[in-house]
mmCIF file of N, CA, C and O and ligand atoms in Angstrom:
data_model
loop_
_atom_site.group_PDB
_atom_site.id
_atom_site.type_symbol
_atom_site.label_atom_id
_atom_site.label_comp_id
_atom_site.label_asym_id
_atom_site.label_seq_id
_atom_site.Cartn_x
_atom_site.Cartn_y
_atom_site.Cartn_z
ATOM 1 N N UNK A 1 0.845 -1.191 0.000
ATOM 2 C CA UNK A 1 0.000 0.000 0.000
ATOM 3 C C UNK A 1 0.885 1.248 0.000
ATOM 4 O O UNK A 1 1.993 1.209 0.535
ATOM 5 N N UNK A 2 0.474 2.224 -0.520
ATOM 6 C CA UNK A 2 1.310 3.312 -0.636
ATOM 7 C C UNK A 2 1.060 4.138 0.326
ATOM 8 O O UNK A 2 1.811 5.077 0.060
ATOM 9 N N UNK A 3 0.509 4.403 1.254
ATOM 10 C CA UNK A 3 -0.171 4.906 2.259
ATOM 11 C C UNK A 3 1.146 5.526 2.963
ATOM 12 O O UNK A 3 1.961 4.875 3.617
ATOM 13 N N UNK A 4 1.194 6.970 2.687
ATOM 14 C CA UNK A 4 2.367 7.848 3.841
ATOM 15 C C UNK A 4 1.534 8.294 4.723
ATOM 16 O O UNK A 4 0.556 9.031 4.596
ATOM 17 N N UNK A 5 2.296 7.465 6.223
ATOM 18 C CA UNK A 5 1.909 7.913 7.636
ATOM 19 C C UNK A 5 2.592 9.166 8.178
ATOM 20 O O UNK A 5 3.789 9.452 8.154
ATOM 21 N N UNK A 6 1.255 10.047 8.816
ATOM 22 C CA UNK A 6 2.021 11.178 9.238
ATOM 23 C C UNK A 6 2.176 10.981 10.824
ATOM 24 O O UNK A 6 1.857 9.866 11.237
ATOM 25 N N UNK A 7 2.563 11.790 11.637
ATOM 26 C CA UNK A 7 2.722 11.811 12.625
ATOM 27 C C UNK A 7 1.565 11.109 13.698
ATOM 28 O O UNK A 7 0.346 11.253 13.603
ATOM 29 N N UNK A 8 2.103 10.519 14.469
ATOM 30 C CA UNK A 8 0.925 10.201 15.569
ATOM 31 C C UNK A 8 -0.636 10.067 14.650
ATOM 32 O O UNK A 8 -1.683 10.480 15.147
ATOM 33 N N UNK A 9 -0.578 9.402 13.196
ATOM 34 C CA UNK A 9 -1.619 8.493 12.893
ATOM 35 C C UNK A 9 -2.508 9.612 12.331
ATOM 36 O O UNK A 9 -3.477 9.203 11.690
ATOM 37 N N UNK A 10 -2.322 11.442 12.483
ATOM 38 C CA UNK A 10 -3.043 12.407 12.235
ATOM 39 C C UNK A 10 -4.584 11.643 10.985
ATOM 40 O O UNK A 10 -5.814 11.657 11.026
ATOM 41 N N UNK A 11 -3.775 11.216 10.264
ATOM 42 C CA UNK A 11 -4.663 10.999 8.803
ATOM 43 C C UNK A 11 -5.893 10.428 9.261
ATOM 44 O O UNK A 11 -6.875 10.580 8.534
ATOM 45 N N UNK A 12 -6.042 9.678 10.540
ATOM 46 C CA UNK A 12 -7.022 8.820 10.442
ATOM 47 C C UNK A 12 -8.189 9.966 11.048
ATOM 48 O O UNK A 12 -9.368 9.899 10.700
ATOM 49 N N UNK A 13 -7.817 10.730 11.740
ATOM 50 C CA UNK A 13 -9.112 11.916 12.569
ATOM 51 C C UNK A 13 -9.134 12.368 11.339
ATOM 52 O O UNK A 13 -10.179 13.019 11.363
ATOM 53 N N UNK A 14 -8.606 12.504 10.021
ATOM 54 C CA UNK A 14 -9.404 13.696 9.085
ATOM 55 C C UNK A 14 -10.304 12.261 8.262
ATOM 56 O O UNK A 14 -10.962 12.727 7.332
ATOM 57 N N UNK A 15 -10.455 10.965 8.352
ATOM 58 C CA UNK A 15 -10.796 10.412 7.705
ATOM 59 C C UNK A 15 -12.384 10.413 7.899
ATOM 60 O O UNK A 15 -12.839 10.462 9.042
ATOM 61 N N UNK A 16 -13.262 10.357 6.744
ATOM 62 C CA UNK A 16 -14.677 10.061 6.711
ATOM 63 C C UNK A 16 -15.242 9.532 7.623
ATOM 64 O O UNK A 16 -16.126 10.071 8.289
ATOM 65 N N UNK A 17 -14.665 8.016 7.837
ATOM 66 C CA UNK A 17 -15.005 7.032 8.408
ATOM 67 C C UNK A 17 -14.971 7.264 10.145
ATOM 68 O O UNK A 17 -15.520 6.256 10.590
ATOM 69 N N UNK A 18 -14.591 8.097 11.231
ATOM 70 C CA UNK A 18 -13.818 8.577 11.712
ATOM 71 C C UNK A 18 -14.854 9.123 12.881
ATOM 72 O O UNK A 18 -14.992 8.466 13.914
ATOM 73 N N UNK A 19 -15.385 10.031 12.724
ATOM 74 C CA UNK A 19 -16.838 10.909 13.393
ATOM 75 C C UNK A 19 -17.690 9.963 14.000
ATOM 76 O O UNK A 19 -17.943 10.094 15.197
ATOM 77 N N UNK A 20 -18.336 8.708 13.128
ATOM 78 C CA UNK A 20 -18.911 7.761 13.158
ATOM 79 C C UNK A 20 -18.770 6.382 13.803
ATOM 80 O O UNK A 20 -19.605 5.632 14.309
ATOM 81 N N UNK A 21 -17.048 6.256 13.571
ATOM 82 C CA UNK A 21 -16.451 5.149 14.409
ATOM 83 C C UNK A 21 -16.377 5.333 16.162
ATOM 84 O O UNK A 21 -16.516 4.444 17.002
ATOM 85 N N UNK A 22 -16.072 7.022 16.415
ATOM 86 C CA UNK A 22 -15.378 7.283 17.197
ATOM 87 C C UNK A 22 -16.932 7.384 17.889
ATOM 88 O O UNK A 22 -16.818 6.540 18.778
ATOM 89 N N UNK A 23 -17.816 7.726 17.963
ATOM 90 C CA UNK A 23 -19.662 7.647 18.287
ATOM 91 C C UNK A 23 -19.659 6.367 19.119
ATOM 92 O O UNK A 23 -19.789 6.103 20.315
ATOM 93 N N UNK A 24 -19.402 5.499 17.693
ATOM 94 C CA UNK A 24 -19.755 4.045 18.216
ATOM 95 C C UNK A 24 -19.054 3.698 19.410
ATOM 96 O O UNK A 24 -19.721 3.332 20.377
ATOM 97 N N UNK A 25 -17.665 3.764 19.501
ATOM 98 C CA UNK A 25 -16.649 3.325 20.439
ATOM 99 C C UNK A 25 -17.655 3.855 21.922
ATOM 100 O O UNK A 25 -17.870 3.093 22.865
ATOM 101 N N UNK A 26 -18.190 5.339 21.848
ATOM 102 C CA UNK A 26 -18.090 5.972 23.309
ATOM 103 C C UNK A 26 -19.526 5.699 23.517
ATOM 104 O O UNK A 26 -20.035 6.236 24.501
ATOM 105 N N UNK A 27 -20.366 4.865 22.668
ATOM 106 C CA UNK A 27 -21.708 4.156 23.098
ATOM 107 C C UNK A 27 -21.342 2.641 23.478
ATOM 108 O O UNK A 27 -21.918 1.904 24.278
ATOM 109 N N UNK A 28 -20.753 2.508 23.057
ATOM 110 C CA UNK A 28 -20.498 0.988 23.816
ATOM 111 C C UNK A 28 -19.562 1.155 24.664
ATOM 112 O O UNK A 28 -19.367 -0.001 25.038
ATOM 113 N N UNK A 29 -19.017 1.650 25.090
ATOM 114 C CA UNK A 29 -18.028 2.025 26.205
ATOM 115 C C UNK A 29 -18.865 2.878 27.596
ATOM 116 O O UNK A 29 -18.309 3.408 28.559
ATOM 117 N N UNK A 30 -20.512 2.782 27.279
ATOM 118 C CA UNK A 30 -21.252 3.492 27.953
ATOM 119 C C UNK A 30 -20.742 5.096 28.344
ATOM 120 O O UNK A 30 -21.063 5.558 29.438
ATOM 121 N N UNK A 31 -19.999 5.837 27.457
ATOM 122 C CA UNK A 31 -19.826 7.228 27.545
ATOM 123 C C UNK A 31 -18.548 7.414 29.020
ATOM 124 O O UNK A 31 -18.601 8.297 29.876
ATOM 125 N N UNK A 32 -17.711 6.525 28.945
ATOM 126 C CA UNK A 32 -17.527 6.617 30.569
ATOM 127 C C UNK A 32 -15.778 6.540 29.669
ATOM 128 O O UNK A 32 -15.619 6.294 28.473
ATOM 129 N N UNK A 33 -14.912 6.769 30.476
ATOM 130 C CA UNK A 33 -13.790 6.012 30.568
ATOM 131 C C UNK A 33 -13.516 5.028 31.104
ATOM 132 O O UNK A 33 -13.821 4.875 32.286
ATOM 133 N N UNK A 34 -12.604 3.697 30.127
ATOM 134 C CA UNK A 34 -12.698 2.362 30.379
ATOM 135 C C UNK A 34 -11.393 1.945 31.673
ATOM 136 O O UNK A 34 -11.235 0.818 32.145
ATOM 137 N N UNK A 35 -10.646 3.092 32.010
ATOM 138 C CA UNK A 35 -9.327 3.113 32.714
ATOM 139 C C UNK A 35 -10.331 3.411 34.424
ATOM 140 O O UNK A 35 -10.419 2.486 35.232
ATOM 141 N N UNK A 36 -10.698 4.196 34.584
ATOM 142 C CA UNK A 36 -11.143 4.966 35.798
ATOM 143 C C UNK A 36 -12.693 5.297 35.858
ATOM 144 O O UNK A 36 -13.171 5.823 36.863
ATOM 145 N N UNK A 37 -13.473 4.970 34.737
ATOM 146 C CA UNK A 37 -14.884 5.507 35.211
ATOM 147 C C UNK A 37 -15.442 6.542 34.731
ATOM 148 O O UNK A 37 -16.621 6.683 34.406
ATOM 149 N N UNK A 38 -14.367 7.472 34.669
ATOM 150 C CA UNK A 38 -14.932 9.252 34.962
ATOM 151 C C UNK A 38 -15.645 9.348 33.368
ATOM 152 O O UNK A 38 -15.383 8.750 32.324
ATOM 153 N N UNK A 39 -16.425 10.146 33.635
ATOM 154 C CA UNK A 39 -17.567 10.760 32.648
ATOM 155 C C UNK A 39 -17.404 12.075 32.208
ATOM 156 O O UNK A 39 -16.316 12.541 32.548
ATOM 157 N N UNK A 40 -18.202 12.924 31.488
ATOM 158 C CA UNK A 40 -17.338 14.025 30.704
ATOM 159 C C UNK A 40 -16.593 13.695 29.341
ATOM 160 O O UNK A 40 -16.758 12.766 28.550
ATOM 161 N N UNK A 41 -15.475 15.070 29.335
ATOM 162 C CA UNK A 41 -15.071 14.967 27.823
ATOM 163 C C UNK A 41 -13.965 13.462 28.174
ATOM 164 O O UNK A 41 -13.330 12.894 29.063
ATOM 165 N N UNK A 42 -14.369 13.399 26.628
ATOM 166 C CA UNK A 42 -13.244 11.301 26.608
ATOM 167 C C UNK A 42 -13.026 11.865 24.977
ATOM 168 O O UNK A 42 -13.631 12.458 24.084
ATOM 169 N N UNK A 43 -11.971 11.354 25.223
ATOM 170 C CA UNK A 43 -10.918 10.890 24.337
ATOM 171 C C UNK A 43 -11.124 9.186 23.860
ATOM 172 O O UNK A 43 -11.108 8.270 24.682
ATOM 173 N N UNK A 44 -11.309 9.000 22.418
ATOM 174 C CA UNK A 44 -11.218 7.765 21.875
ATOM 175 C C UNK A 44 -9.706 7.364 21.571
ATOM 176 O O UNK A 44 -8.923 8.084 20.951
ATOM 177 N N UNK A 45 -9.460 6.322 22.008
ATOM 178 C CA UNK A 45 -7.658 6.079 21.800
ATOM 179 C C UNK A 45 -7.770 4.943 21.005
ATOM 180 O O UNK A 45 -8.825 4.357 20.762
ATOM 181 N N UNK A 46 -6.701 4.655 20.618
ATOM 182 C CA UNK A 46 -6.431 2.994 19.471
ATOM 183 C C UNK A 46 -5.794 2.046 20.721
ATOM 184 O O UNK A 46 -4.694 2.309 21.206
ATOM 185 N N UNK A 47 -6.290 1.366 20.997
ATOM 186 C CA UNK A 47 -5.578 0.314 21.781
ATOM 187 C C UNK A 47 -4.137 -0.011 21.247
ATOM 188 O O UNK A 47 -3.078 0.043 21.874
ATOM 189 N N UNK A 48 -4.326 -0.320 20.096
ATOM 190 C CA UNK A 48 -3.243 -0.434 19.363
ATOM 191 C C UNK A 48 -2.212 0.568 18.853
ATOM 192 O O UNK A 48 -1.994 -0.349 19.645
ATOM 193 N N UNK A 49 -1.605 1.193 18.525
ATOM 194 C CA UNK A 49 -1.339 2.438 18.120
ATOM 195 C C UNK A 49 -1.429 2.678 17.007
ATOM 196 O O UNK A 49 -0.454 2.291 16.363
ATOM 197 N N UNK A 50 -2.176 3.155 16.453
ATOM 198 C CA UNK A 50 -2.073 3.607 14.660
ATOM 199 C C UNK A 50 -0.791 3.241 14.069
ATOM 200 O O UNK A 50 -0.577 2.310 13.293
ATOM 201 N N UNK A 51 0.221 4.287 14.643
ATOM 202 C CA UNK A 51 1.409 4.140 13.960
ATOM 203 C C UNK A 51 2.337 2.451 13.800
ATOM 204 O O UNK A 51 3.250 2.155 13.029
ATOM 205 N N UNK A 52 1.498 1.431 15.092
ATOM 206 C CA UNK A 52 2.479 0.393 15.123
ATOM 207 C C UNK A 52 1.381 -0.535 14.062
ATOM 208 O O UNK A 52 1.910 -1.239 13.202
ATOM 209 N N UNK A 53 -0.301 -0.494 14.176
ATOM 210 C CA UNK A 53 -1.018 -1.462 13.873
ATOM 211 C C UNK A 53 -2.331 -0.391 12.852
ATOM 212 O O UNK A 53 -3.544 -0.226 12.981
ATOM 213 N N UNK A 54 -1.233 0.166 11.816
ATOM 214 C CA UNK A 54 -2.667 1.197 10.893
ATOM 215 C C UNK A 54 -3.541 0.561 10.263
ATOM 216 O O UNK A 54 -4.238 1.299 9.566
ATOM 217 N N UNK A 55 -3.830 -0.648 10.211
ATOM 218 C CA UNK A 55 -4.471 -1.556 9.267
ATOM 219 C C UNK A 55 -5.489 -1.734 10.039
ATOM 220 O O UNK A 55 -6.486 -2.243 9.527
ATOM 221 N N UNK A 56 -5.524 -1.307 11.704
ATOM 222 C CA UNK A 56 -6.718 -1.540 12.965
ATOM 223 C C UNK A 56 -7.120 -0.020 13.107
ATOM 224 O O UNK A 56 -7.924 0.347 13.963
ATOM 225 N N UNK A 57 -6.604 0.710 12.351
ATOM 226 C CA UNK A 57 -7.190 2.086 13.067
ATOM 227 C C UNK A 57 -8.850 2.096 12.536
ATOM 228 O O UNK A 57 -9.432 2.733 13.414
ATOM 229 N N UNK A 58 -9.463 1.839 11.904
ATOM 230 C CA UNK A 58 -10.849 1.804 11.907
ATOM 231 C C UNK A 58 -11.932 0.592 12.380
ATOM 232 O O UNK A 58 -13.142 0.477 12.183
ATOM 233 N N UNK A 59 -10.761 -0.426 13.233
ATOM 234 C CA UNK A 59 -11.544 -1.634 14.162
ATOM 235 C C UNK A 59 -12.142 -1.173 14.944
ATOM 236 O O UNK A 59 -11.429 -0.698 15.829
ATOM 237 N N UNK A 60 -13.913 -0.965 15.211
ATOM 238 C CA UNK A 60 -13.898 -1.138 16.541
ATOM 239 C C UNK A 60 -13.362 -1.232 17.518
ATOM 240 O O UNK A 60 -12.911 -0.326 18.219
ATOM 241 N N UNK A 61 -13.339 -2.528 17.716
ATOM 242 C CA UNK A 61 -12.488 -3.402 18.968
ATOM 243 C C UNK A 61 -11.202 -2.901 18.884
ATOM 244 O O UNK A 61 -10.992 -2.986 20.094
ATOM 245 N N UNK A 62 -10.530 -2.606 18.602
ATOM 246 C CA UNK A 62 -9.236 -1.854 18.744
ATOM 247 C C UNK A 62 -9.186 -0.438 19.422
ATOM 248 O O UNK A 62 -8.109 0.084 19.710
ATOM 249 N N UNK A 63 -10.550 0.237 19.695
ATOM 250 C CA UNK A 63 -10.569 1.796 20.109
ATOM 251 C C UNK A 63 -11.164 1.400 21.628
ATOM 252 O O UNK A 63 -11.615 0.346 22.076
ATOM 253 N N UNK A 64 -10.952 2.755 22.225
ATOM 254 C CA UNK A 64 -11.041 2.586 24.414
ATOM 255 C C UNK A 64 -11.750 4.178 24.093
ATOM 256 O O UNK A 64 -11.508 5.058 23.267
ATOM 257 N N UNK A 65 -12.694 4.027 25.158
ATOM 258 C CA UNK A 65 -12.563 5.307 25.867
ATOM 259 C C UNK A 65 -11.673 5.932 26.486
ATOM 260 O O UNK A 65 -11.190 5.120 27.276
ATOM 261 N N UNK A 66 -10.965 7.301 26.634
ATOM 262 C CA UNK A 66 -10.534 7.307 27.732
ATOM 263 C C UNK A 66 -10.682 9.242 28.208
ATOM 264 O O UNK A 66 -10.886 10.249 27.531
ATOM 265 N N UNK A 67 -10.544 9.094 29.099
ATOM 266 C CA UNK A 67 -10.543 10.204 29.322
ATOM 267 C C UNK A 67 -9.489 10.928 29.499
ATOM 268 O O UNK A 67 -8.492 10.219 29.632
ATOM 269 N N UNK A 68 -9.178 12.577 29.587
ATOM 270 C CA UNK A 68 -7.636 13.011 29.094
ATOM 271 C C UNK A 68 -6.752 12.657 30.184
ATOM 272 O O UNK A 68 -5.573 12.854 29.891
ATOM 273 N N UNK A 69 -6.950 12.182 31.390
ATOM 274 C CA UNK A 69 -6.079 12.226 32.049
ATOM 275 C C UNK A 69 -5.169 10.894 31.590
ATOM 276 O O UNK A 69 -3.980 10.743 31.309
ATOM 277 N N UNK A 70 -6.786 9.660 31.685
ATOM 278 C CA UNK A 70 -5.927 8.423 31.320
ATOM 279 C C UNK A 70 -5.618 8.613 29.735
ATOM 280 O O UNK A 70 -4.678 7.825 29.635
ATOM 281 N N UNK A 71 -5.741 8.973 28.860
ATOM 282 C CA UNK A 71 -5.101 9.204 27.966
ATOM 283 C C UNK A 71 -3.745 9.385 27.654
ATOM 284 O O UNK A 71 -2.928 8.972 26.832
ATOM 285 N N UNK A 72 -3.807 10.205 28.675
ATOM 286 C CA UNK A 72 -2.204 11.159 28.776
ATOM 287 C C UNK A 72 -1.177 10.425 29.141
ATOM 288 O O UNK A 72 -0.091 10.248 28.589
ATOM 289 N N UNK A 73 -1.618 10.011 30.127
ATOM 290 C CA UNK A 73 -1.102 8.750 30.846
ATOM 291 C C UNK A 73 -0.133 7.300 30.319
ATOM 292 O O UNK A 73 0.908 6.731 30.647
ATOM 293 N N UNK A 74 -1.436 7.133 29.114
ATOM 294 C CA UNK A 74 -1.311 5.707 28.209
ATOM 295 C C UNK A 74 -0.257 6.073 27.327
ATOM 296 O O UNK A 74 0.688 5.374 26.961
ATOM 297 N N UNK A 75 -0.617 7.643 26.928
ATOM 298 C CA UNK A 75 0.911 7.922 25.733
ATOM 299 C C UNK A 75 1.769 8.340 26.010
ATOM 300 O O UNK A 75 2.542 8.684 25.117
ATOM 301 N N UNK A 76 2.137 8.558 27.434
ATOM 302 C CA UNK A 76 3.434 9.051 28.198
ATOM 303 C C UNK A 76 3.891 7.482 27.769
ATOM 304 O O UNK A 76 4.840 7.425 26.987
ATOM 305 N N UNK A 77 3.278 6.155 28.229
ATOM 306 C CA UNK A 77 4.161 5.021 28.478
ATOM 307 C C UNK A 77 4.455 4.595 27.462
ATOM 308 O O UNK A 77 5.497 3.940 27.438
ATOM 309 N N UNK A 78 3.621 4.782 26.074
ATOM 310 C CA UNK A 78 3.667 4.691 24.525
ATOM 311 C C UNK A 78 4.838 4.796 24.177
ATOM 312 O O UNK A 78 5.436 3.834 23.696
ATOM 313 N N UNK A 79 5.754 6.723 24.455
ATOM 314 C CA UNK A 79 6.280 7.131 24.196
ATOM 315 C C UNK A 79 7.359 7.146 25.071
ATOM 316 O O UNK A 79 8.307 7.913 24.908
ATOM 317 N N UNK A 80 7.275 6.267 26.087
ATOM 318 C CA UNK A 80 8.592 5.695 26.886
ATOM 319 C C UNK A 80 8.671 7.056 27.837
ATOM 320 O O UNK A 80 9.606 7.006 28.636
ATOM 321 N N UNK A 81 7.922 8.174 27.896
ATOM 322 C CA UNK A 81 8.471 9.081 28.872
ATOM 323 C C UNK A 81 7.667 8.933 30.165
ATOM 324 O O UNK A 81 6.451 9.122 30.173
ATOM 325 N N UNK A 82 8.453 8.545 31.407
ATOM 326 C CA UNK A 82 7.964 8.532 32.751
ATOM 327 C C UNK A 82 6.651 9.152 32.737
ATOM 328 O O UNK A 82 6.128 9.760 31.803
ATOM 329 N N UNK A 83 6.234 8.943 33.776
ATOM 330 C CA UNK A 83 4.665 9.438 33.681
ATOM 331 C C UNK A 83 5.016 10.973 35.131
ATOM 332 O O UNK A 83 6.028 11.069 35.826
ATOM 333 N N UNK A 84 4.022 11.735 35.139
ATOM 334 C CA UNK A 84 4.535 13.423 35.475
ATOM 335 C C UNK A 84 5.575 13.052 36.688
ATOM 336 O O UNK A 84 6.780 13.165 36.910
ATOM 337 N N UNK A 85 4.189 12.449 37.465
ATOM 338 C CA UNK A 85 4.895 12.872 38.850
ATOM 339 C C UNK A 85 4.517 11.270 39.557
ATOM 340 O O UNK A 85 3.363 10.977 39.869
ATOM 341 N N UNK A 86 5.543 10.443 39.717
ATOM 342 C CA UNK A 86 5.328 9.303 40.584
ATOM 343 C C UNK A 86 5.098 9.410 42.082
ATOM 344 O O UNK A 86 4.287 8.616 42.558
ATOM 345 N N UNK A 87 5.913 10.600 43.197
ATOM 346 C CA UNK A 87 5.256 10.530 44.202
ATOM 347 C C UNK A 87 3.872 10.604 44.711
ATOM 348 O O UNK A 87 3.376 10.198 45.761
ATOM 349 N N UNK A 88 3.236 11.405 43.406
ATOM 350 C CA UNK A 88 1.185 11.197 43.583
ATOM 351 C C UNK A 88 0.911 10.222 43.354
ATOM 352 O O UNK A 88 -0.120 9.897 43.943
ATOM 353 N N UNK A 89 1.621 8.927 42.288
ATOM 354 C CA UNK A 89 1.122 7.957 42.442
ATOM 355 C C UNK A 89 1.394 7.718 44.109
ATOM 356 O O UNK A 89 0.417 7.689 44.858
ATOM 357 N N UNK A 90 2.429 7.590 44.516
ATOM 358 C CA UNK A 90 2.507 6.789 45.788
ATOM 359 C C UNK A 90 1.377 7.446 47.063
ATOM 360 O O UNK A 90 0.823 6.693 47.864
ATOM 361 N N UNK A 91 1.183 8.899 47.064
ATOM 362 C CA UNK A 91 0.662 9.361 47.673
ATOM 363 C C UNK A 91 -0.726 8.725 47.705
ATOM 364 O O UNK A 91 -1.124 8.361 48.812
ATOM 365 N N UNK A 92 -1.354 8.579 46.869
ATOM 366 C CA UNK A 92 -2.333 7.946 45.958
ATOM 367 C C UNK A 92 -2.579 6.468 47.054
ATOM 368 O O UNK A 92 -3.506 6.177 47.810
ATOM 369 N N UNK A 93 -1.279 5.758 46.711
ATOM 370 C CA UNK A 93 -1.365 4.002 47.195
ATOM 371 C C UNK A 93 -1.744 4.141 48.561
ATOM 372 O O UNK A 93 -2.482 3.386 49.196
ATOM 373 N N UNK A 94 -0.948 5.580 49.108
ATOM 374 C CA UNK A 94 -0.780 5.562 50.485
ATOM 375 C C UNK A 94 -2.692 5.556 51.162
ATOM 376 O O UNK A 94 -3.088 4.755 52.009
ATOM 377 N N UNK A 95 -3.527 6.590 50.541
ATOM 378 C CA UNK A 95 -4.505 7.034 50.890
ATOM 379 C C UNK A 95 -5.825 6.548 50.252
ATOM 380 O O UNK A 95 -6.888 7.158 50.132
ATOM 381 N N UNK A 96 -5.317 4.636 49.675
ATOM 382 C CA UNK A 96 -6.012 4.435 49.275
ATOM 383 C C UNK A 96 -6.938 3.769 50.377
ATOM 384 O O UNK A 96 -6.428 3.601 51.484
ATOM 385 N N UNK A 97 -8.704 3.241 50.110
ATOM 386 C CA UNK A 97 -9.498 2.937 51.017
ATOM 387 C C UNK A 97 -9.136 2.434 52.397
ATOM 388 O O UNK A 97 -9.157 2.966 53.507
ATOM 389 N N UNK A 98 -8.756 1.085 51.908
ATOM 390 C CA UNK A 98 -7.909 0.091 52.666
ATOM 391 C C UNK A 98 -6.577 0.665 53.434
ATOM 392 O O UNK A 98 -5.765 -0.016 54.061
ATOM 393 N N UNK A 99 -6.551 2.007 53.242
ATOM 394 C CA UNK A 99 -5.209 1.964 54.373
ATOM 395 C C UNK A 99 -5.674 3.135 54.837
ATOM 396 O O UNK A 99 -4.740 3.883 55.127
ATOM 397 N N UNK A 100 -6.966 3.703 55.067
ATOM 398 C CA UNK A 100 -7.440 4.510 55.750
ATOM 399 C C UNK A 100 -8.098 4.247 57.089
ATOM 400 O O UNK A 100 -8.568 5.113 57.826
ATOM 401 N N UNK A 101 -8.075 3.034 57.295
ATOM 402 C CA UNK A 101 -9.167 2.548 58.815
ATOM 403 C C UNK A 101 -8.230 2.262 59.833
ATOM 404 O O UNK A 101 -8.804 1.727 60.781
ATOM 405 N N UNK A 102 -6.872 2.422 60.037
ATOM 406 C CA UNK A 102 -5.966 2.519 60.736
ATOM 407 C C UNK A 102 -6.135 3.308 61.715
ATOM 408 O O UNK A 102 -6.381 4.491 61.478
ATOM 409 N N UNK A 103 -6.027 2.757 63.264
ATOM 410 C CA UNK A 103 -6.255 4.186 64.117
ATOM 411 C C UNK A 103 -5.368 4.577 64.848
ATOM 412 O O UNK A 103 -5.509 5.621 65.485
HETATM 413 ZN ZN1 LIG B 201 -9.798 7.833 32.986
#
Protein backbone atom coordinates (compact mmCIF):
# COMPACT_ATOMS: atom_id res chain seq x y z
CA UNK A 1 0.00 0.00 0.00
CA UNK A 2 1.31 3.31 -0.64
CA UNK A 3 -0.17 4.91 2.26
CA UNK A 4 2.37 7.85 3.84
CA UNK A 5 1.91 7.91 7.64
CA UNK A 6 2.02 11.18 9.24
CA UNK A 7 2.72 11.81 12.62
CA UNK A 8 0.92 10.20 15.57
CA UNK A 9 -1.62 8.49 12.89
CA UNK A 10 -3.04 12.41 12.24
CA UNK A 11 -4.66 11.00 8.80
CA UNK A 12 -7.02 8.82 10.44
CA UNK A 13 -9.11 11.92 12.57
CA UNK A 14 -9.40 13.70 9.09
CA UNK A 15 -10.80 10.41 7.71
CA UNK A 16 -14.68 10.06 6.71
CA UNK A 17 -15.00 7.03 8.41
CA UNK A 18 -13.82 8.58 11.71
CA UNK A 19 -16.84 10.91 13.39
CA UNK A 20 -18.91 7.76 13.16
CA UNK A 21 -16.45 5.15 14.41
CA UNK A 22 -15.38 7.28 17.20
CA UNK A 23 -19.66 7.65 18.29
CA UNK A 24 -19.75 4.04 18.22
CA UNK A 25 -16.65 3.32 20.44
CA UNK A 26 -18.09 5.97 23.31
CA UNK A 27 -21.71 4.16 23.10
CA UNK A 28 -20.50 0.99 23.82
CA UNK A 29 -18.03 2.03 26.20
CA UNK A 30 -21.25 3.49 27.95
CA UNK A 31 -19.83 7.23 27.55
CA UNK A 32 -17.53 6.62 30.57
CA UNK A 33 -13.79 6.01 30.57
CA UNK A 34 -12.70 2.36 30.38
CA UNK A 35 -9.33 3.11 32.71
CA UNK A 36 -11.14 4.97 35.80
CA UNK A 37 -14.88 5.51 35.21
CA UNK A 38 -14.93 9.25 34.96
CA UNK A 39 -17.57 10.76 32.65
CA UNK A 40 -17.34 14.03 30.70
CA UNK A 41 -15.07 14.97 27.82
CA UNK A 42 -13.24 11.30 26.61
CA UNK A 43 -10.92 10.89 24.34
CA UNK A 44 -11.22 7.77 21.87
CA UNK A 45 -7.66 6.08 21.80
CA UNK A 46 -6.43 2.99 19.47
CA UNK A 47 -5.58 0.31 21.78
CA UNK A 48 -3.24 -0.43 19.36
CA UNK A 49 -1.34 2.44 18.12
CA UNK A 50 -2.07 3.61 14.66
CA UNK A 51 1.41 4.14 13.96
CA UNK A 52 2.48 0.39 15.12
CA UNK A 53 -1.02 -1.46 13.87
CA UNK A 54 -2.67 1.20 10.89
CA UNK A 55 -4.47 -1.56 9.27
CA UNK A 56 -6.72 -1.54 12.96
CA UNK A 57 -7.19 2.09 13.07
CA UNK A 58 -10.85 1.80 11.91
CA UNK A 59 -11.54 -1.63 14.16
CA UNK A 60 -13.90 -1.14 16.54
CA UNK A 61 -12.49 -3.40 18.97
CA UNK A 62 -9.24 -1.85 18.74
CA UNK A 63 -10.57 1.80 20.11
CA UNK A 64 -11.04 2.59 24.41
CA UNK A 65 -12.56 5.31 25.87
CA UNK A 66 -10.53 7.31 27.73
CA UNK A 67 -10.54 10.20 29.32
CA UNK A 68 -7.64 13.01 29.09
CA UNK A 69 -6.08 12.23 32.05
CA UNK A 70 -5.93 8.42 31.32
CA UNK A 71 -5.10 9.20 27.97
CA UNK A 72 -2.20 11.16 28.78
CA UNK A 73 -1.10 8.75 30.85
CA UNK A 74 -1.31 5.71 28.21
CA UNK A 75 0.91 7.92 25.73
CA UNK A 76 3.43 9.05 28.20
CA UNK A 77 4.16 5.02 28.48
CA UNK A 78 3.67 4.69 24.53
CA UNK A 79 6.28 7.13 24.20
CA UNK A 80 8.59 5.70 26.89
CA UNK A 81 8.47 9.08 28.87
CA UNK A 82 7.96 8.53 32.75
CA UNK A 83 4.66 9.44 33.68
CA UNK A 84 4.53 13.42 35.47
CA UNK A 85 4.89 12.87 38.85
CA UNK A 86 5.33 9.30 40.58
CA UNK A 87 5.26 10.53 44.20
CA UNK A 88 1.18 11.20 43.58
CA UNK A 89 1.12 7.96 42.44
CA UNK A 90 2.51 6.79 45.79
CA UNK A 91 0.66 9.36 47.67
CA UNK A 92 -2.33 7.95 45.96
CA UNK A 93 -1.36 4.00 47.20
CA UNK A 94 -0.78 5.56 50.48
CA UNK A 95 -4.50 7.03 50.89
CA UNK A 96 -6.01 4.43 49.28
CA UNK A 97 -9.50 2.94 51.02
CA UNK A 98 -7.91 0.09 52.67
CA UNK A 99 -5.21 1.96 54.37
CA UNK A 100 -7.44 4.51 55.75
CA UNK A 101 -9.17 2.55 58.81
CA UNK A 102 -5.97 2.52 60.74
CA UNK A 103 -6.26 4.19 64.12
ZN1 LIG B 1 -9.80 7.83 32.99
Amino acid sequence: MGLRFERFGRWVYRDKRWPALRLAAKRRDGWACVQCGARGRLEVDHREPVRSAPERAFDLSNLQCLCPRCHTLKTRREVGTPELSPERQKWRDLVAPERNCHA
